mmCIF file of C-alpha atoms and ligand atoms in Angstrom:
data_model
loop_
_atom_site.group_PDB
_atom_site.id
_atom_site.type_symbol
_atom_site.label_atom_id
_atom_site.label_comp_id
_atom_site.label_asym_id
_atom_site.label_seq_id
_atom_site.Cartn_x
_atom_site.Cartn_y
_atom_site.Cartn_z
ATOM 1 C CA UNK K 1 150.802 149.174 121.596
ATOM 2 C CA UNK K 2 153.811 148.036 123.508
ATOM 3 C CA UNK K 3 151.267 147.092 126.177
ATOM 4 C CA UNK K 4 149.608 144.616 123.770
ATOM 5 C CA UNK K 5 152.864 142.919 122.380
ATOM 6 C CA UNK K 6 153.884 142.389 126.096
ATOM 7 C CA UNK K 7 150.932 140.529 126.903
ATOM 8 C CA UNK K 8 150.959 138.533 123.595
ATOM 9 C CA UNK K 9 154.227 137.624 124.772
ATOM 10 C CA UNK K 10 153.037 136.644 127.777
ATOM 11 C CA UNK K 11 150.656 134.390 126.532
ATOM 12 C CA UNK K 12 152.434 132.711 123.791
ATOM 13 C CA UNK K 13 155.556 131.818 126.583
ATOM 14 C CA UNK K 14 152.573 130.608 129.202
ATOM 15 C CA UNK K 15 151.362 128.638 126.049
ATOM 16 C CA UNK K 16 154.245 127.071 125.216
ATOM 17 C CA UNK K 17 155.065 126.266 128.602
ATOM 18 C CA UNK K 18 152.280 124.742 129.383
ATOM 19 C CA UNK K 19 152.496 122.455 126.132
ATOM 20 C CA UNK K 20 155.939 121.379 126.712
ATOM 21 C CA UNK K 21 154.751 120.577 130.102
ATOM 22 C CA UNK K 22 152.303 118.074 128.855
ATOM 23 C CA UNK K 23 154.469 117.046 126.524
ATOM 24 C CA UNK K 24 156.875 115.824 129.061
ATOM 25 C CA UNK K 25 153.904 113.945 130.820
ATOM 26 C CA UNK K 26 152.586 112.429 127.772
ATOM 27 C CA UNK K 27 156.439 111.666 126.448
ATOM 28 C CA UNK K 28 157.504 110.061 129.531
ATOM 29 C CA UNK K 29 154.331 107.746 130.294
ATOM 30 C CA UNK K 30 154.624 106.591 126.469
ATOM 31 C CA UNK K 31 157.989 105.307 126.841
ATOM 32 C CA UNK K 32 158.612 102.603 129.759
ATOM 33 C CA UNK K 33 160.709 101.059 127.391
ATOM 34 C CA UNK K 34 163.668 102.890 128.912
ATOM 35 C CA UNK K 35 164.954 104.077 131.963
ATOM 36 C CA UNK K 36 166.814 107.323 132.437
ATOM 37 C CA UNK K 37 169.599 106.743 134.693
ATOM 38 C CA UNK K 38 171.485 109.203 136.390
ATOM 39 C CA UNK K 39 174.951 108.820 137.757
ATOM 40 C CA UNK K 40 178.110 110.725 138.455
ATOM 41 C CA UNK K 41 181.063 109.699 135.907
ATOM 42 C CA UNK K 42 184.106 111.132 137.234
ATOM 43 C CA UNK K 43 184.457 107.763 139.606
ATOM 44 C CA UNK K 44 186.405 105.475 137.694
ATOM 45 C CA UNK K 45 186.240 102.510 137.968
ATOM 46 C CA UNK K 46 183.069 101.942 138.768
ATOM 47 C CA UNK K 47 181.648 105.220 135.765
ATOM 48 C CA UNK K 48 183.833 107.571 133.368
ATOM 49 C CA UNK K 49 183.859 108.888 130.425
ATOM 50 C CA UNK K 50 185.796 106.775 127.735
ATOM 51 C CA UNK K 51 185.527 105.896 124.064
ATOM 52 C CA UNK K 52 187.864 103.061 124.187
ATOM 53 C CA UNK K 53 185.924 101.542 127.175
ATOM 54 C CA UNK K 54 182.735 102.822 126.381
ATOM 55 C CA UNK K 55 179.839 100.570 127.453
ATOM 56 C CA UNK K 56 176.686 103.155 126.578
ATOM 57 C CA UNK K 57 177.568 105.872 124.678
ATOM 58 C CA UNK K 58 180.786 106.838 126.060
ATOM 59 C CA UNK K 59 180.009 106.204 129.556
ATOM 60 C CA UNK K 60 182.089 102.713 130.943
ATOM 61 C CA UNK K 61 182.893 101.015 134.246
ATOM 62 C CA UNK K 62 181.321 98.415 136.210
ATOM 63 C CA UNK K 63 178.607 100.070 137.076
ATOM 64 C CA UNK K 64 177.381 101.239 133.307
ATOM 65 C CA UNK K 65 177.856 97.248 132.775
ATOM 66 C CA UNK K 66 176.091 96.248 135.636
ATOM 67 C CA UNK K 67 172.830 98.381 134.699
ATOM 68 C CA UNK K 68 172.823 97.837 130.828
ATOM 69 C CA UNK K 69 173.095 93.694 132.103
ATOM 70 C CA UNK K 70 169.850 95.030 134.387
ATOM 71 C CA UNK K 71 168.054 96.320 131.856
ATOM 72 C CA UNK K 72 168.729 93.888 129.193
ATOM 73 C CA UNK K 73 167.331 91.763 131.994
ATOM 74 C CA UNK K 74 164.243 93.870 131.741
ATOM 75 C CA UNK K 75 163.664 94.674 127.999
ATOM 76 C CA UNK K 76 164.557 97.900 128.878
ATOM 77 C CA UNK K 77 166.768 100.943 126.504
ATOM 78 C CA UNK K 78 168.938 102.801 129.259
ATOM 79 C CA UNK K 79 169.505 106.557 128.978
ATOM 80 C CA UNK K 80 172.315 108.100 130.822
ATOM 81 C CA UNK K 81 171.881 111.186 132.856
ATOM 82 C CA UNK K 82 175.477 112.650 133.676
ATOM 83 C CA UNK K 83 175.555 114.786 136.493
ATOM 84 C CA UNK K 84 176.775 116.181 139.549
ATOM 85 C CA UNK K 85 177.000 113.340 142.063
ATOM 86 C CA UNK K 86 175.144 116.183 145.005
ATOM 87 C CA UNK K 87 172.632 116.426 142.184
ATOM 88 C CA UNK K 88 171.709 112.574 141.958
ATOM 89 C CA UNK K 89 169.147 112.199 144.775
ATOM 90 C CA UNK K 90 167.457 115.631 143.952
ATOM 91 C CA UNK K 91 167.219 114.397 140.373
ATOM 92 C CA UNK K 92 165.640 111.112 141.954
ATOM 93 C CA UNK K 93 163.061 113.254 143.828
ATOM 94 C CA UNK K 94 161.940 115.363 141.218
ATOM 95 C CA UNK K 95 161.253 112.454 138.779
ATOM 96 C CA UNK K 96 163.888 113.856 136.463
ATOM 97 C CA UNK K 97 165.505 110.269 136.674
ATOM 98 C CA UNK K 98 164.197 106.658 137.311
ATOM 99 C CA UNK K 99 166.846 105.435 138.415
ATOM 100 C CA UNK K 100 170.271 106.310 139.730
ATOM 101 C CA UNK K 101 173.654 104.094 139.735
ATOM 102 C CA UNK K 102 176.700 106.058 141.458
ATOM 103 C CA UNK K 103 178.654 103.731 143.211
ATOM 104 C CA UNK K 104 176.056 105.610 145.968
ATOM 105 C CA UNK K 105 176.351 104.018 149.451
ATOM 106 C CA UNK K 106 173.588 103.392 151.417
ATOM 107 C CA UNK K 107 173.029 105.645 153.966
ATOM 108 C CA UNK K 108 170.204 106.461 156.228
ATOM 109 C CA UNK K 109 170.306 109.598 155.510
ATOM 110 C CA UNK K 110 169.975 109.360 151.852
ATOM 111 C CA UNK K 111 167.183 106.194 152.936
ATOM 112 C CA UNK K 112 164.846 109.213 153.744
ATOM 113 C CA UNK K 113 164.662 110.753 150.320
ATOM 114 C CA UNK K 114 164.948 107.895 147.743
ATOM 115 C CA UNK K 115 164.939 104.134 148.243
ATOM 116 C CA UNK K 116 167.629 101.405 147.479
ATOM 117 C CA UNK K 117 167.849 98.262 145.427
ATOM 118 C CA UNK K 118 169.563 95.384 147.408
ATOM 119 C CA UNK K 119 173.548 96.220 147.294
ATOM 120 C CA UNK K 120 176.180 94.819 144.497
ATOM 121 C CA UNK K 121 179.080 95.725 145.782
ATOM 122 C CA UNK K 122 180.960 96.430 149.460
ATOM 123 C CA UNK K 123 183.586 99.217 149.895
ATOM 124 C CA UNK K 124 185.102 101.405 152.651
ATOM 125 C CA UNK K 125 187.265 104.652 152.752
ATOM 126 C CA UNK K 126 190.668 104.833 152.552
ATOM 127 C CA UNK K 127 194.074 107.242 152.738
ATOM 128 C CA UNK K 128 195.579 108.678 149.575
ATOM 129 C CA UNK K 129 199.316 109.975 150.333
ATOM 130 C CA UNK K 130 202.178 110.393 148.980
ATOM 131 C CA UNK K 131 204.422 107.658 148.398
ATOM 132 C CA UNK K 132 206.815 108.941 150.965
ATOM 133 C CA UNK K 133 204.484 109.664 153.596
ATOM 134 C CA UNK K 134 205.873 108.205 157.009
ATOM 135 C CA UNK K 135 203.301 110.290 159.132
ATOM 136 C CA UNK K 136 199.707 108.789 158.301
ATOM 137 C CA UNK K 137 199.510 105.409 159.013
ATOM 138 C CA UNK K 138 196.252 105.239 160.789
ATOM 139 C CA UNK K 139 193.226 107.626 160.764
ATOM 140 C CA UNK K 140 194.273 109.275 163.637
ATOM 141 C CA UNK K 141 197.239 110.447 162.403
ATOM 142 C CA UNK K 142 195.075 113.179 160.009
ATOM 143 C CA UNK K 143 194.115 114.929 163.147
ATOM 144 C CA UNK K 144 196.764 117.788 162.752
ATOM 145 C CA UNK K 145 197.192 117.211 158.604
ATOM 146 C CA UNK K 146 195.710 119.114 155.941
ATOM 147 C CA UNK K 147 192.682 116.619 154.921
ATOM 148 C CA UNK K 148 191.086 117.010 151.431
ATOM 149 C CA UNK K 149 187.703 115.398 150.791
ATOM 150 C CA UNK K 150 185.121 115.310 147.957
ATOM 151 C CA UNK K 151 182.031 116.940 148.313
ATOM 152 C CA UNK K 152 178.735 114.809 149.230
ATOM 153 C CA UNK K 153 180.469 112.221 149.134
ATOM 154 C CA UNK K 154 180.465 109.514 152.237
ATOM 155 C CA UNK K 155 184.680 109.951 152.885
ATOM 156 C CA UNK K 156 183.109 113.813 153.448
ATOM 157 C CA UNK K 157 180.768 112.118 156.470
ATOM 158 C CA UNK K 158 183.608 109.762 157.922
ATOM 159 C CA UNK K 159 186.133 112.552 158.602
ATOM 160 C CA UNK K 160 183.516 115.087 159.461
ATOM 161 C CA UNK K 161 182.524 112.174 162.115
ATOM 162 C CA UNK K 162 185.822 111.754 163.170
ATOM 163 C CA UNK K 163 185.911 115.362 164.233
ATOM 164 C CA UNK K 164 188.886 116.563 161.500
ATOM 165 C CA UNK K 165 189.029 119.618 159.328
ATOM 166 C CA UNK K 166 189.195 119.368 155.884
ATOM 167 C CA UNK K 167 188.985 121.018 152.466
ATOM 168 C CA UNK K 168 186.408 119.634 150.265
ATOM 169 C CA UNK K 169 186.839 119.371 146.623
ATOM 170 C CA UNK K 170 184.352 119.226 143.803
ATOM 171 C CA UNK K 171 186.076 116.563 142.087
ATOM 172 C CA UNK K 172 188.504 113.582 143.044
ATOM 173 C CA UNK K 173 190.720 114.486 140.612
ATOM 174 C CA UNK K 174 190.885 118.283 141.743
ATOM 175 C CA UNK K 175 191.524 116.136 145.352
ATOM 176 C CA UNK K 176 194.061 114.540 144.281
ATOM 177 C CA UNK K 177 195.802 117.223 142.106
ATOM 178 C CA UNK K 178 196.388 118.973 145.580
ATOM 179 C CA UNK K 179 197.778 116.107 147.291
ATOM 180 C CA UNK K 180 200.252 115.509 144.174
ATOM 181 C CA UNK K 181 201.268 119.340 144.661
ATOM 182 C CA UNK K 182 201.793 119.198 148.129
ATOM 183 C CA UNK K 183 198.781 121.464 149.307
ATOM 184 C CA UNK K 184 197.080 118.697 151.190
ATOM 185 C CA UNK K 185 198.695 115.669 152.967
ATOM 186 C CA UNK K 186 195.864 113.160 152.404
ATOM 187 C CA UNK K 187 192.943 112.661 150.259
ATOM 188 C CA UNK K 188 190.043 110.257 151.624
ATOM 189 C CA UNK K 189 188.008 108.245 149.360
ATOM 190 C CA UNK K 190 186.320 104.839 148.202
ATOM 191 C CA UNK K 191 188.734 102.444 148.450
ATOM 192 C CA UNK K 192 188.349 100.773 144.408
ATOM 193 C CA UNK K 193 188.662 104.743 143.315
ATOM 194 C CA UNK K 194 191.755 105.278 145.393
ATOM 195 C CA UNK K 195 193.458 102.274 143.786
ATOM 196 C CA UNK K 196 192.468 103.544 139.982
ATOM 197 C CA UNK K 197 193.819 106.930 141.289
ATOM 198 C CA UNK K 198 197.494 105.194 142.661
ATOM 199 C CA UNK K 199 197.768 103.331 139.435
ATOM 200 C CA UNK K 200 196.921 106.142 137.094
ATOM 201 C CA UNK K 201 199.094 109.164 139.510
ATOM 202 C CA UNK K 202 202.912 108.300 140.606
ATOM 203 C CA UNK K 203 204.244 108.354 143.564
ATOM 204 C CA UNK K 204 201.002 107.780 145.574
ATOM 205 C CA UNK K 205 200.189 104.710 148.125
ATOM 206 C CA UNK K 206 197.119 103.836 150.086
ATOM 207 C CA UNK K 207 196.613 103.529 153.571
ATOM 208 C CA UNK K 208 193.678 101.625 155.310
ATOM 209 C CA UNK K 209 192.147 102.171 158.867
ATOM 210 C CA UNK K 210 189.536 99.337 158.976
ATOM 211 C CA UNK K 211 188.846 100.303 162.641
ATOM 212 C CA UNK K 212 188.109 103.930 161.318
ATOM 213 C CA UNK K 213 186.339 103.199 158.556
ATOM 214 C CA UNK K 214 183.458 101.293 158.266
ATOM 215 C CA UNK K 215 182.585 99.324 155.684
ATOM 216 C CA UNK K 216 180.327 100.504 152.936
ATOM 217 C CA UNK K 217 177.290 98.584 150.606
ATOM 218 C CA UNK K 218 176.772 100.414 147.482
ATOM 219 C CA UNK K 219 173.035 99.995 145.856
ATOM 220 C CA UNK K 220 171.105 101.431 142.970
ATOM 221 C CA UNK K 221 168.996 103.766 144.015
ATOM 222 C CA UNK K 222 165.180 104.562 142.560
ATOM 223 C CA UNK K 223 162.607 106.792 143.155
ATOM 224 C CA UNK K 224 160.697 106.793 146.575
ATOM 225 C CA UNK K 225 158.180 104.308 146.611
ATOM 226 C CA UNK K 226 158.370 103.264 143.535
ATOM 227 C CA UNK K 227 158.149 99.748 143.925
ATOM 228 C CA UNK K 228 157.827 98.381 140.141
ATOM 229 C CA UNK K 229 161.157 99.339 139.521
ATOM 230 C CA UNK K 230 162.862 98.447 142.464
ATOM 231 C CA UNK K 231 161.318 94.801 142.620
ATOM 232 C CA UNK K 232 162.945 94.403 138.913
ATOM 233 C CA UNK K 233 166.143 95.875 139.839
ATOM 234 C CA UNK K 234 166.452 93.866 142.783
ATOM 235 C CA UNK K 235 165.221 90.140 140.803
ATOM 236 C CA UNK K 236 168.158 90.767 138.171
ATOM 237 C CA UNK K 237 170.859 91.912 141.223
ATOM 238 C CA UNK K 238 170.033 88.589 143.111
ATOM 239 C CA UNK K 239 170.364 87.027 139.602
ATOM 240 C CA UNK K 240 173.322 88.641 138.586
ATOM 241 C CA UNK K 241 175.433 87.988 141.797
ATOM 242 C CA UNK K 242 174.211 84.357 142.209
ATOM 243 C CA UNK K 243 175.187 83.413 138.670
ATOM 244 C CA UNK K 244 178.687 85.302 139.201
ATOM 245 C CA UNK K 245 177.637 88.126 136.533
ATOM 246 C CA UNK K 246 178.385 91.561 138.996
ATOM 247 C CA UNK K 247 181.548 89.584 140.005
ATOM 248 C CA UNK K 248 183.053 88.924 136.268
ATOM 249 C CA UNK K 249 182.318 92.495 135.612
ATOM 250 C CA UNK K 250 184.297 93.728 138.752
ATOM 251 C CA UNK K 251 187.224 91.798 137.989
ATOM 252 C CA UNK K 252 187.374 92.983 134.739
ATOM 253 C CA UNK K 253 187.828 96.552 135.951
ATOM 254 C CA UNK K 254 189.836 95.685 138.872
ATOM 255 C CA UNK K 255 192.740 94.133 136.712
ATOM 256 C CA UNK K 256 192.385 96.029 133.254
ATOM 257 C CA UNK K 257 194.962 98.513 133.519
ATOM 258 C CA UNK K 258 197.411 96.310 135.523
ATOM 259 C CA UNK K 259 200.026 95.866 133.542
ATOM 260 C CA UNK K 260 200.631 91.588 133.963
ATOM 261 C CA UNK K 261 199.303 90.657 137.033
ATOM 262 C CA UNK K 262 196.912 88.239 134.742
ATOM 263 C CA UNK K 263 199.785 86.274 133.368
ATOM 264 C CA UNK K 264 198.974 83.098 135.155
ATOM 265 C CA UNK K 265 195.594 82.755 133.555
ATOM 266 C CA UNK K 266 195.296 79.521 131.337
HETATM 267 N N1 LIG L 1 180.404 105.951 147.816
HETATM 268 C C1 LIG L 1 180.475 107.349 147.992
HETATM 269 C C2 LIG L 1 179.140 107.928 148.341
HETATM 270 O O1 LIG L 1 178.147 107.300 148.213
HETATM 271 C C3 LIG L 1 181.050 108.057 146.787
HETATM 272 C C4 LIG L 1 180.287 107.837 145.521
HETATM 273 C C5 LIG L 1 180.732 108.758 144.414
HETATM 274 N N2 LIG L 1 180.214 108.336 143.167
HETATM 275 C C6 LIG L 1 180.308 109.044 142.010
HETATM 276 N N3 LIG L 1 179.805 108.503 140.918
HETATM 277 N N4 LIG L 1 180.885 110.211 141.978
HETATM 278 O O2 LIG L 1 179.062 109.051 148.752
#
């Protein structure tokens, strides 16, 4: 008796696995009327969560404007995929996502496993520390000071390459929490997230190594080979930054919470 329920069981679950299964197929080929897009939003400014700000759903920042401009571009609906920034590309690969906009930089590495739209924006890494920091003025200067980094991200690759330990951190925030307590002497990170971090945390200053730190192109990112998608991405990106679109959009998040650095405007 027990035997038998266990196999019904069996059954029904393989069933009903195999009919959600198709039901995913069938649900996602219906719809190419919107892309799910996948990104990391704990990386102000360019994605976090805010209802004052919000953009789609509550999800703002230049990039959330940049790919609802993109897809508007494209008669397309977007659907936002929150997640773990380490998950992004793996989310990419197993066709959980079409599309993924992270502030990601283009890499080589990451070239291998997904590919990448033309870039919208350049970057590089910089130095968190604390306001009274005399010690750290170039990248050397880390070599013998407790380094905190955040995981998977490309500031994890620079001071790995530069031979330094470090700590890394699941979050920027957690990052930076440690260098405002004192546990770590310097946090390294994209240098338009380090400046949201200094405004929105006293008593923290940046420092810049340009000879250290290369600089960085970030891109949107698709599935490999998927050409359709990237060829449309790509025509509204060349659109967008030749008709000054992706640049209104950054210099609306690069000034908004300065308090009146805009008062010369006319
Ligand atoms: N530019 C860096 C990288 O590609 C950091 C990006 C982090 N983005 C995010 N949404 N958390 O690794």
């Amino acid at each position: 008796m027990m035997k038998f329920f266990k196999k019904a069981a069996v059954v029904t679950l393989s069933v009903a696995m195999v009919t959600t299964l198709f039901a995913g197929c069938s649900s996602k080929k219906k719809d190419d009327k919107t892309w799910v897009i996948g990104t990391n939003a704990e990386f102000a400014p360019f994605e976090y969560v805010s209802k004052k700000d919000a953009v789609i759903n509550d999800y703002a920042g230049i990039d959330i404007e940049i790919i609802k401009k993109i897809a508007e571009d494209n008669g397309k609906k977007i659907k936002i995929n929150n997640m773990e920034f380490d998950s992004l590309i793996v989310a990419l690969k197993n066709k959980q996502v079409d599309g993924v906009i992270a502030g990601m930089t283009v890499t080589d590495e990451r070239k291998e496993e997904v590919d990448f739209s033309e870039p919208y924006y350049v970057a590089k890494q910089v130095m968190i520390v604390k306001e009274d920091n005399t010690d750290i003025k170039t990248a050397k200067d880390m070599e013998k000071k407790t380094i905190a980094v955040i995981q998977g991200f490309t500031g994890e690759v620079a001071v790995k390459e530069l031979g330094y330990k470090y700590e890394a951190f699941k979050k920027g925030t957690e990052a930076i929490q440690e260098l405002k307590n004192g546990k770590c002497d310097v946090v390294v990170i994209d240098s338009a997230t380090a400046n949201q971090y200094v405004k929105d945390n006293k008593g923290l200053k940046i420092v810049e190594d340009d000879e250290a730190f290369a600089s960085e192109e970030y891109a949107i990112a698709v599935q490999k080979g998927d050409k359709k998608t990237l060829e449309k991405i790509n025509a509204s990106i060349k659109k967008f930054k030749e008709d000054g679109t992706i640049d209104t959009i950054s210099a609306k998040y690069a000034s908004s919470s300065d308090s009146d650095s805009d008062t010369e405007e006319k």
